[in-house]
Coordinates of N, CA and C in Angstrom, one line a residue:
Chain O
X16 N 0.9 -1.2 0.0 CA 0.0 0.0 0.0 C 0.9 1.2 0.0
X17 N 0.9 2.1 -0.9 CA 1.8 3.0 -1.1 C 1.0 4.3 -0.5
X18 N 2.0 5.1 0.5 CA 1.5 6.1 1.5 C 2.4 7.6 1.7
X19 N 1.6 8.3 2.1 CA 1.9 9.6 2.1 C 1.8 9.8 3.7
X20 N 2.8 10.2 4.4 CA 2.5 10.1 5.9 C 2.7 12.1 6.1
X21 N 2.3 12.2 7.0 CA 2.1 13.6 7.6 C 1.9 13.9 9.0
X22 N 2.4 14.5 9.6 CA 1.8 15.2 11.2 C 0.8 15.7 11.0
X23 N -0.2 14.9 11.7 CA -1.4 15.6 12.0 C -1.6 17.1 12.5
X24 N -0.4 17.2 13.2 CA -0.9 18.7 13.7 C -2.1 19.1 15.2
X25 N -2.5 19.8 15.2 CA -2.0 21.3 14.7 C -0.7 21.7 15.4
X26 N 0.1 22.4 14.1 CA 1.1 23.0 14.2 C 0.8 24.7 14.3
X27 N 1.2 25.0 15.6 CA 1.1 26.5 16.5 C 2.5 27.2 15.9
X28 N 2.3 28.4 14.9 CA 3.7 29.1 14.6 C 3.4 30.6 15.1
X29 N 3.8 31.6 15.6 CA 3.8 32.5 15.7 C 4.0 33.9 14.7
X30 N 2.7 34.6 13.9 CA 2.7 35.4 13.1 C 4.2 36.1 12.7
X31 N 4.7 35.8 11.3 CA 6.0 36.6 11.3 C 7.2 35.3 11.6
X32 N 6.9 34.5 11.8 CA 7.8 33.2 11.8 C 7.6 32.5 10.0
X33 N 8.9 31.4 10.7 CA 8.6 30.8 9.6 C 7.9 29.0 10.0
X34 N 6.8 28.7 8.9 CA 6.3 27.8 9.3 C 7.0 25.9 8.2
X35 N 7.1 25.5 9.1 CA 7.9 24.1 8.9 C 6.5 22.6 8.5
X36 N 6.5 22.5 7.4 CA 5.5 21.1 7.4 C 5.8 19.9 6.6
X37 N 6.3 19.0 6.8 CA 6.8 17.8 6.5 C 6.2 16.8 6.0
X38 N 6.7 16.2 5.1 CA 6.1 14.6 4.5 C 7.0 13.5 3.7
X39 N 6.7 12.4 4.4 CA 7.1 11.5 3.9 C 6.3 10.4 2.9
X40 N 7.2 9.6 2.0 CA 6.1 8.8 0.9 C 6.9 7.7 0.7
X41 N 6.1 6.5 0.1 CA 6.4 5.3 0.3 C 7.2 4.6 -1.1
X42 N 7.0 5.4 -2.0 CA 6.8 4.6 -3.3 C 7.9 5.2 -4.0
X43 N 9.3 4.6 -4.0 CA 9.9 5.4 -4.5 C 10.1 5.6 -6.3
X44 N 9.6 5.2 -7.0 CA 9.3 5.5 -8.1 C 8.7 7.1 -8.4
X45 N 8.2 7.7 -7.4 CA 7.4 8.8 -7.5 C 8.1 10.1 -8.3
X46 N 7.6 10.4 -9.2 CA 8.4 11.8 -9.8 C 7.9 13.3 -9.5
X47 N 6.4 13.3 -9.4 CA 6.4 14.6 -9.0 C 5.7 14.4 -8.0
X48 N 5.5 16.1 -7.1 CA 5.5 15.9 -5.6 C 4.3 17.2 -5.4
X49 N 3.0 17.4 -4.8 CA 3.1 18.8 -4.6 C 2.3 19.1 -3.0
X50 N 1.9 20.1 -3.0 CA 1.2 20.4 -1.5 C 0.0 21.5 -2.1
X51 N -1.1 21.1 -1.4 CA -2.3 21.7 -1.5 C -2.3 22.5 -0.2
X52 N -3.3 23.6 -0.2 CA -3.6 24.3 0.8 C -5.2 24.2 1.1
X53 N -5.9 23.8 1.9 CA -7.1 23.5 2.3 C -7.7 24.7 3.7
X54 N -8.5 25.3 3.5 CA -9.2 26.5 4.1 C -10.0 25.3 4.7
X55 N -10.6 25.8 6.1 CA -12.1 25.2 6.4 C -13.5 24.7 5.4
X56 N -14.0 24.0 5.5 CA -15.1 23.7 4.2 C -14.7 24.3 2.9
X57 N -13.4 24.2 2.6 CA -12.9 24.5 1.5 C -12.5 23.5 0.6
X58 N -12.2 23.5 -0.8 CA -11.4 22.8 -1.4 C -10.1 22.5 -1.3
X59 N -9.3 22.0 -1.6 CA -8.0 22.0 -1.9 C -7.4 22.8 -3.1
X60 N -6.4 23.5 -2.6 CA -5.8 24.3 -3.9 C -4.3 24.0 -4.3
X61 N -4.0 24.3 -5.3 CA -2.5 23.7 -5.3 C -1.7 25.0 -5.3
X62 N -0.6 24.7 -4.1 CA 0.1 25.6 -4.4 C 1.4 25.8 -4.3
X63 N 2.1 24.4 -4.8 CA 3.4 24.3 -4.8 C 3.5 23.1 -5.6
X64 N 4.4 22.7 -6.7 CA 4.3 21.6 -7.3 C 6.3 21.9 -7.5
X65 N 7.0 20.0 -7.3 CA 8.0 20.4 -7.4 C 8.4 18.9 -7.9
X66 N 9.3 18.9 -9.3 CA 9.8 17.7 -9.9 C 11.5 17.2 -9.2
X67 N 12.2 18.1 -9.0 CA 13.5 18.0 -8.6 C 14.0 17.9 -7.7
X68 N 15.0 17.3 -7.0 CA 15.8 17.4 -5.4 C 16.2 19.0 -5.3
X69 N 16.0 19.3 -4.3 CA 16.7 20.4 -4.0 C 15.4 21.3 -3.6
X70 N 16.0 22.9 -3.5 CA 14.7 24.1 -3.0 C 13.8 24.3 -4.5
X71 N 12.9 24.3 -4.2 CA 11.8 25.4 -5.3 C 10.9 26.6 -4.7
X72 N 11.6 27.6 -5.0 CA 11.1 29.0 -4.3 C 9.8 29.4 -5.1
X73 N 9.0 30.2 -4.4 CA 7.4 30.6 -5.2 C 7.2 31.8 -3.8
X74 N 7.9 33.1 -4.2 CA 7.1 34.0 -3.0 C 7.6 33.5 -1.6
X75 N 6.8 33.5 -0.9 CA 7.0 33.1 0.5 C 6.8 31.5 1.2
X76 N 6.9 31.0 0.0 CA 6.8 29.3 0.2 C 8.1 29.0 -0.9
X77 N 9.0 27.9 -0.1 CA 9.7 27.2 -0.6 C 9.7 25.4 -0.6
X78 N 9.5 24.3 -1.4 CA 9.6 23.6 -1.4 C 10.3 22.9 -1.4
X79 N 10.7 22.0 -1.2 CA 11.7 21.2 -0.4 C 11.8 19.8 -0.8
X80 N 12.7 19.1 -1.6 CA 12.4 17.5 -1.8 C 14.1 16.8 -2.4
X81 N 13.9 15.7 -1.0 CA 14.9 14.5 -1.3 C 14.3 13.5 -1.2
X82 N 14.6 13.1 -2.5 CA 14.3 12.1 -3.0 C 15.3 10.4 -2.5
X83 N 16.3 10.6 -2.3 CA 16.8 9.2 -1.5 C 16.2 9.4 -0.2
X84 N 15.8 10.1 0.4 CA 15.1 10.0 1.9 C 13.8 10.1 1.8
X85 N 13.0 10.4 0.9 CA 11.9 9.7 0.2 C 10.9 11.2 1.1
X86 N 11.2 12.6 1.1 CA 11.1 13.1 2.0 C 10.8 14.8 1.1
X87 N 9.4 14.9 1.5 CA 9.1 16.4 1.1 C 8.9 17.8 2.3
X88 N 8.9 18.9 1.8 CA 8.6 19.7 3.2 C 8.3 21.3 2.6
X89 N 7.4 21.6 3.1 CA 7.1 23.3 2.5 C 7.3 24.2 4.0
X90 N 8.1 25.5 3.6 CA 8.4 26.0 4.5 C 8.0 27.4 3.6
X91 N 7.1 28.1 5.5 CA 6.1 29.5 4.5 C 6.9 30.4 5.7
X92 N 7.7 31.4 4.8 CA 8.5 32.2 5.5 C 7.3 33.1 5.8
X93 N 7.7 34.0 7.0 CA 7.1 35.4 7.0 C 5.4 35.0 7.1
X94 N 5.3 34.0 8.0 CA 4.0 33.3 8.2 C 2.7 34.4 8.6
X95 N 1.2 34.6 8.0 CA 0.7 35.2 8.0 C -0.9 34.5 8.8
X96 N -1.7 35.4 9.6 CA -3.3 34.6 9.9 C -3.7 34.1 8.7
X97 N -3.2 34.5 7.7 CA -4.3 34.3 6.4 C -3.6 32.6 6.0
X98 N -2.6 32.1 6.3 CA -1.7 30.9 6.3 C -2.7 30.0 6.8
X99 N -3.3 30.2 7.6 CA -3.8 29.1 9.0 C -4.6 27.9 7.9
X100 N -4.7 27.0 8.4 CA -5.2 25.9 7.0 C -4.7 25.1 7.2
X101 N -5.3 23.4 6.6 CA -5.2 22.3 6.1 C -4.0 22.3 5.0
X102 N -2.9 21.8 5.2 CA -1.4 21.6 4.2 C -1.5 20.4 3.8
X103 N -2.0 19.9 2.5 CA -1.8 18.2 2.0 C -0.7 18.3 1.2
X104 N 0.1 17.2 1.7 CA 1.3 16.7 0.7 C 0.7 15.5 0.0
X105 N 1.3 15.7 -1.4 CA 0.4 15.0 -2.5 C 1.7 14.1 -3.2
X106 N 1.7 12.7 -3.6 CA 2.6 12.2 -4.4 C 2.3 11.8 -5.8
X107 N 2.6 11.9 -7.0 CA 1.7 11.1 -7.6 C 2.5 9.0 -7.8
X108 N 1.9 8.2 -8.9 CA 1.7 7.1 -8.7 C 1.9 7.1 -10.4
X109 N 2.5 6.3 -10.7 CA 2.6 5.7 -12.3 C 1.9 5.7 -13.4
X110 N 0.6 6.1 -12.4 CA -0.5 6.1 -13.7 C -1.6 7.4 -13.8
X111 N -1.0 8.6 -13.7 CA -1.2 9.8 -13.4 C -2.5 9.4 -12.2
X112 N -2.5 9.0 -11.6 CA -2.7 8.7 -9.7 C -1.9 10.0 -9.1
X113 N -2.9 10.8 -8.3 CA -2.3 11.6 -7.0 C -2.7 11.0 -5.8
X114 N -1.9 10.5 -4.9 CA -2.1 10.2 -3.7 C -1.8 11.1 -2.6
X115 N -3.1 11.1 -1.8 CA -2.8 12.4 -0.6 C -2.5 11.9 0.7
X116 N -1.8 12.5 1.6 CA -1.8 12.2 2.8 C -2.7 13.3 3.4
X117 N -3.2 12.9 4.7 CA -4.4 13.4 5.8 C -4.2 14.6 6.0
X118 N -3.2 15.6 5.3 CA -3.0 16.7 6.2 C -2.3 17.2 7.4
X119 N -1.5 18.4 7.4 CA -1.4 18.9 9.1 C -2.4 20.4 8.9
X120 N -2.9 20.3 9.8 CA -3.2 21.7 10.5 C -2.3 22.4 10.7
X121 N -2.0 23.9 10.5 CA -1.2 24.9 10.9 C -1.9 25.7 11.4
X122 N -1.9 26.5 12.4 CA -2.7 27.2 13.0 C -1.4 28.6 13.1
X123 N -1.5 30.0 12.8 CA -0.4 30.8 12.8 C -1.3 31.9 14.1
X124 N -0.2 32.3 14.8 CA -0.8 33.0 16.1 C -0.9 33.9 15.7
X125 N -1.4 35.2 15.7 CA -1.4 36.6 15.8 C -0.5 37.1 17.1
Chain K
X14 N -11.9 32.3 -16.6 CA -10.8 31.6 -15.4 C -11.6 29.7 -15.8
X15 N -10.8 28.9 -15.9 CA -11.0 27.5 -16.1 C -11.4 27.4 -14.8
X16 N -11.9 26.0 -14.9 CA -12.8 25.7 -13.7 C -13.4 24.3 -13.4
X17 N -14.2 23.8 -12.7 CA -14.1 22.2 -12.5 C -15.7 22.7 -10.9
X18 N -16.6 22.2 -12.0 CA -18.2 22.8 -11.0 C -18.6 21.5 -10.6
X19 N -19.0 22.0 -9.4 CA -19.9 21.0 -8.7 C -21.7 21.2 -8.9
X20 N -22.5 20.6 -9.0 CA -23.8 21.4 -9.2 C -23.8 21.5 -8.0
X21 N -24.2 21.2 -7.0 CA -24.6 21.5 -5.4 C -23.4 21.6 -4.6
X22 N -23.5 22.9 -3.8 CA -22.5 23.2 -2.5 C -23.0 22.1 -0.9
X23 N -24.1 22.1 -1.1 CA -24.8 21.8 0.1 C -26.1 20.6 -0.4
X24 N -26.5 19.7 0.2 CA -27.4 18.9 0.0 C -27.9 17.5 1.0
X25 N -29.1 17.6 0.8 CA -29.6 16.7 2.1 C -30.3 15.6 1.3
X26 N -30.3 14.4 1.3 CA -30.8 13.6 1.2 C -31.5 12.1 2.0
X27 N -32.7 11.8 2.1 CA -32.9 10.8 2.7 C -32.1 9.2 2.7
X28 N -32.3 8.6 3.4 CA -32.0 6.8 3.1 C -32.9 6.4 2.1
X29 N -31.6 5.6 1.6 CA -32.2 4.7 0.3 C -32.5 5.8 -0.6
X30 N -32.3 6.7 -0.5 CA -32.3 7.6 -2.5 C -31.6 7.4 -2.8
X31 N -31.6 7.2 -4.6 CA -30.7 7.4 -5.3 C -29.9 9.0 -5.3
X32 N -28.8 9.2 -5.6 CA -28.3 10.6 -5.7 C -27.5 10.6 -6.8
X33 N -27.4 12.0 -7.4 CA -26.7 12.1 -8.3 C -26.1 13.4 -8.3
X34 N -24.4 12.9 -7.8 CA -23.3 14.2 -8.3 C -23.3 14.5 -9.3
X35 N -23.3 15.9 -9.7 CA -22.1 16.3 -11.2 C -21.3 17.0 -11.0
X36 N -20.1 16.7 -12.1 CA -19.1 17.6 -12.0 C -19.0 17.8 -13.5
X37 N -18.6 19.3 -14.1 CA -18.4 19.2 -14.9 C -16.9 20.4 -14.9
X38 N -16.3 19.9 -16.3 CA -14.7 21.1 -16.2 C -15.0 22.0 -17.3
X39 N -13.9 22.7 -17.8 CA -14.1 23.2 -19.5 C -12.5 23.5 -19.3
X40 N -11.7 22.7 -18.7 CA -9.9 22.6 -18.9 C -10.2 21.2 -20.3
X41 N -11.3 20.5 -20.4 CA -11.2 19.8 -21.9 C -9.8 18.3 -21.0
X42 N -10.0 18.5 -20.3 CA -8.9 17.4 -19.1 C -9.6 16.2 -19.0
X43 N -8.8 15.1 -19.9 CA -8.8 13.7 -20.1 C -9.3 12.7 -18.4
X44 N -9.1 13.6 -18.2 CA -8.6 12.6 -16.7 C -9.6 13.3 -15.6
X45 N -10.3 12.6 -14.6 CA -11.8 13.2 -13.5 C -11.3 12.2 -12.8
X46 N -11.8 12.6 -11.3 CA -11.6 11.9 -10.2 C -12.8 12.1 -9.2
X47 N -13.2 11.2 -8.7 CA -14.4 11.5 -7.4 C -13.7 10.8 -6.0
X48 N -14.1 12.2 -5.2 CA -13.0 11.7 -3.8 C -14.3 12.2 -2.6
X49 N -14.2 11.7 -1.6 CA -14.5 11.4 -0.2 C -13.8 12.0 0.5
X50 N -13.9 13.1 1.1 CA -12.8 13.7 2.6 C -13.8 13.5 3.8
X51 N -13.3 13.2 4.8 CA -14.0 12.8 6.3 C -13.1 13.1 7.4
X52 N -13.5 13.8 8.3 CA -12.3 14.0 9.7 C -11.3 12.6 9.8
X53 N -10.0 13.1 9.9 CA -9.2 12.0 10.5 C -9.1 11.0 9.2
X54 N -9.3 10.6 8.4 CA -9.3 9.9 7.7 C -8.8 10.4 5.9
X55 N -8.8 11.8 5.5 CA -8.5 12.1 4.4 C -9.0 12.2 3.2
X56 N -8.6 12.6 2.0 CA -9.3 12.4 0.7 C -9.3 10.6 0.5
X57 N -9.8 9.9 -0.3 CA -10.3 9.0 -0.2 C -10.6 8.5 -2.0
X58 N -10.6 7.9 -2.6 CA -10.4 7.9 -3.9 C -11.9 7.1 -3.9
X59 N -12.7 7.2 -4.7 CA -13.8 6.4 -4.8 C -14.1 6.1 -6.4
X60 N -13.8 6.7 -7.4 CA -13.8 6.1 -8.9 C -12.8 7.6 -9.4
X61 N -12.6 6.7 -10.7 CA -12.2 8.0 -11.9 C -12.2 7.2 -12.9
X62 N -11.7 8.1 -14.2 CA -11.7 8.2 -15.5 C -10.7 8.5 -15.9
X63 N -10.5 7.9 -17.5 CA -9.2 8.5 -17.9 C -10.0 9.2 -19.7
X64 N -11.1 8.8 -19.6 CA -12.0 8.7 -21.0 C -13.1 8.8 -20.9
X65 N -14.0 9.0 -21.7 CA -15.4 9.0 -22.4 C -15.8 7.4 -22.2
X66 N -16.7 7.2 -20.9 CA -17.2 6.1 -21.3 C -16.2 5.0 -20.4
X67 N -15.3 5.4 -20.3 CA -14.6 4.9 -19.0 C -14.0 4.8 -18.0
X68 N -13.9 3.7 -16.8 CA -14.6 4.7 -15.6 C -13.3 3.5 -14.7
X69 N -12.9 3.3 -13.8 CA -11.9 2.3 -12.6 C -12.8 3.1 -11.7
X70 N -12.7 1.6 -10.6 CA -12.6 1.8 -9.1 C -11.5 2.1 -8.3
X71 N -11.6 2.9 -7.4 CA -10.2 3.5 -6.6 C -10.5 2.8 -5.5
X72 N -10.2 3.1 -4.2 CA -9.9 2.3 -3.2 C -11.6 2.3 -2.5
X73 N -12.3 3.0 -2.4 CA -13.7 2.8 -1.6 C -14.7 3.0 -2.8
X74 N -15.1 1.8 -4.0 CA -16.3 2.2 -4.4 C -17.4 1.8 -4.2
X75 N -17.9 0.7 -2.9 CA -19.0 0.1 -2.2 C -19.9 1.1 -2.1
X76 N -21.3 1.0 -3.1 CA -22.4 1.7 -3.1 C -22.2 3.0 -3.4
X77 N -21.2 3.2 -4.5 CA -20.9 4.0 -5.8 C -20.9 3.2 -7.3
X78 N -21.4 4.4 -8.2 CA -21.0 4.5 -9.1 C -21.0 5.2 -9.8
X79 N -20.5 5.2 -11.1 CA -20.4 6.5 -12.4 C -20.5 6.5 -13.1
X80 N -20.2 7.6 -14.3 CA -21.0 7.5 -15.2 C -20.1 9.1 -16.0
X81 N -19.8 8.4 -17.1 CA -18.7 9.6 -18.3 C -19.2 9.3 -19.2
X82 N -20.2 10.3 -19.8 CA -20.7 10.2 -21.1 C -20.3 10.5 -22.1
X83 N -19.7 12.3 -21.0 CA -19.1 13.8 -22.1 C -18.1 13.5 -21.6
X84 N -16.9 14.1 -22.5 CA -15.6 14.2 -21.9 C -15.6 15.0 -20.4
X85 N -16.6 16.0 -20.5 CA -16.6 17.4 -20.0 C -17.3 17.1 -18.2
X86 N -18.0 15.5 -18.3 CA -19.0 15.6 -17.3 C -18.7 14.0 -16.9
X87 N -18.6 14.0 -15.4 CA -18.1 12.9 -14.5 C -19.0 13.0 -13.3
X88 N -20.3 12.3 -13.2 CA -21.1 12.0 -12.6 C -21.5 10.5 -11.7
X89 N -21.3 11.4 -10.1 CA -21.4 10.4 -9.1 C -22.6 9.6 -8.7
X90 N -23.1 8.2 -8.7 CA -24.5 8.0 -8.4 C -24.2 7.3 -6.8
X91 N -25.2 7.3 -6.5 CA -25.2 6.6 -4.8 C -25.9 6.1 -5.1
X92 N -25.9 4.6 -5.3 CA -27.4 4.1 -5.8 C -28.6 4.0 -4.5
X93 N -28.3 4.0 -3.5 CA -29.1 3.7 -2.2 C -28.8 4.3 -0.8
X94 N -28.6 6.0 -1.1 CA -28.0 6.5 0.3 C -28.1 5.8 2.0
X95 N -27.0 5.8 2.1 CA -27.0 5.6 3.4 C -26.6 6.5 4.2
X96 N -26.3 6.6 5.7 CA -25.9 8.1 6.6 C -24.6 7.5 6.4
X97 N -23.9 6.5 6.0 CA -22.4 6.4 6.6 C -22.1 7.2 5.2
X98 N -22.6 7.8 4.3 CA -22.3 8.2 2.8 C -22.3 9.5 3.5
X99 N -22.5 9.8 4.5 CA -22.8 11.7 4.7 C -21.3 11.9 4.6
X100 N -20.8 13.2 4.2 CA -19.3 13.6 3.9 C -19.3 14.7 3.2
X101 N -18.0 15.1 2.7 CA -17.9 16.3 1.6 C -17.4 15.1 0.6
X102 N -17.9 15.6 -0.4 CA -17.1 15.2 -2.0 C -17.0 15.7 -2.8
X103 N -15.4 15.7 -3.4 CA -14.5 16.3 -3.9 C -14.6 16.1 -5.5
X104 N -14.6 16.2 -6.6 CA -14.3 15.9 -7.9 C -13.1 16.7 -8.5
X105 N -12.6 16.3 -9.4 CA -11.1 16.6 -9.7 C -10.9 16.6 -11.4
X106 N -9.8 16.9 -11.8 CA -9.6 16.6 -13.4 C -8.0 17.3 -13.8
X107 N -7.9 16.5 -14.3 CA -6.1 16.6 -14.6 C -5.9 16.4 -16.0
X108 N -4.9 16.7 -16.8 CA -4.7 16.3 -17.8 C -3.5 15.2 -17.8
X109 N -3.8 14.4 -18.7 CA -2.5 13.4 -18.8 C -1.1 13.1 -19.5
X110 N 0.0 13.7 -18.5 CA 0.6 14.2 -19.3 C 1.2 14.9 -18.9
X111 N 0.6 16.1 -17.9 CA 0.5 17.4 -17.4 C 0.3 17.3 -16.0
X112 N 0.5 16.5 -15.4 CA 0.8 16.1 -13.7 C 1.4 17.2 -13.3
X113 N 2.7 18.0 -13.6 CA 3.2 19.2 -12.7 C 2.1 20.0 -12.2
X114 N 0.8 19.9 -13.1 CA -0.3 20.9 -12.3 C -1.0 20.6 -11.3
X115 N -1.0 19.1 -11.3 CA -1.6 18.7 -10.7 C -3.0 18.4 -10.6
X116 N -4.0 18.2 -9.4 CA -5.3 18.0 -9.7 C -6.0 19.5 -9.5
X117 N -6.9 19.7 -10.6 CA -8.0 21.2 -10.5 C -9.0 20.5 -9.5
X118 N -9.5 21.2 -8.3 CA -10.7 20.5 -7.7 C -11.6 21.5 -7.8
X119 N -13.1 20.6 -7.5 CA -14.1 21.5 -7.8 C -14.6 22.3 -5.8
X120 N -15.5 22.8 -6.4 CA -15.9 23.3 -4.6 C -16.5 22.7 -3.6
X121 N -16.3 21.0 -4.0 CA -17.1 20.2 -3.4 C -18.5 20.7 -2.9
X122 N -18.9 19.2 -2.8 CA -20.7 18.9 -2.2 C -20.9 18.4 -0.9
X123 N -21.4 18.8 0.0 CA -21.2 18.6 1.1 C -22.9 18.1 1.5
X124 N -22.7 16.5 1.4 CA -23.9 15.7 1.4 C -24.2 15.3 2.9
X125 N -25.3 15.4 3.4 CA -26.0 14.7 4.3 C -26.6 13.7 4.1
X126 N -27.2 12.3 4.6 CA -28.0 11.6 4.3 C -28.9 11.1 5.5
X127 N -29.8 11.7 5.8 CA -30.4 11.6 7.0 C -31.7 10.6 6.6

């Protein structure tokens, strides 16, 4: 069963920080990687997609992926209330299959 | 702005109705997905498509099914609501091919079945 694992959360950052969210995945075949942002009774939105080892910068989100440690992570510099939300790390699967993991909650303090 | 509609935001339905999702896109995207989110538990894959007319089971399709007539339109049926069916549901559409974008989701339906 190939899996997307995540910290449930909630993760407490303090407005003006930087916020740290992590995921790990099972299937090492996987080539691309991304993270959704999920509002309350909201959908999921995408907003980081990243094919390569190393940083992929976008604004105040940088994405993060090693691939021998089978290991993704989005870090939201300069963390804002408007941040607070559901973070899904997404892998995809061989046969244009995205697989999600459960989410962390971030919760950013004022 | 492209897009990926759900007909209903909100909706109630009895036991034992039939029900019927729609989702429709105009990204012209080969590829629809119908998903399940539930506390604790996550998105949830319940059917998709890669075509017109054809349809796979994903990991939970017990007392689902579907139905791709139009490229454009990926429609969920419940043949016999039950309450354990109450949830939000998600519909999706990707091109294939084009994975760096990932999945477009629609604004999900957020079903009760009382």
């Amino acid at each position: 069963q190939k899996e997307v694992e995540q910290n449930s959360g909630p993760l407490s950052v303090p407005e003006g920080a930087i916020a740290s969210l992590n995921c790990t995945y099972s299937d090492r075949v996987s080539q691309s990687f991304f993270w959704y942002r999920q509002y309350s009774g909201k959908s999921p939105e995408l907003i980081m997609s990243i094919y390569s080892n190393g940083d992929k910068e976008d604004g105040r989100f940088t994405a993060q992926l090693n691939k021998a440690s089978q290991y993704v992570s989005l870090l939201i510099r300069d963390s804002q209330p408007s941040d607070s939300a559901t973070y899904l790390c997404a892998v995809n699967l061989r046969d244009d299959k995205i697989i999600f993991g459960k989410g962390t909650r971030l919760h950013i303090l004022p | 702005d492209v897009k990926v509609t759900q007909s209903s935001r909100y909706l109630v339905k009895r036991t034992g109705e039939k029900v019927f999702l729609e989702c429709v896109q105009d990204m012209d995207h080969e590829n629809m997905f119908w998903y399940r989110q539930d506390p604790g538990l996550g998105l949830r894959l319940i059917y998709f498509s890669y075509d017109v007319k054809m349809k796979e089971k994903g990991d939970i399709p017990e007392g689902y099914s579907v139905s791709r007539e139009k490229k454009e339109r990926f429609s969920l049926i419940l043949e016999s609501a039950s309450t354990n069916q109450t949830s939000m549901y998600l519909c999706a559409s990707s091109s294939p091919g084009q994975l760096y974008y990932g999945y477009t989701f629609g604004s999900g339906t957020r079903l009760t079945v009382v």
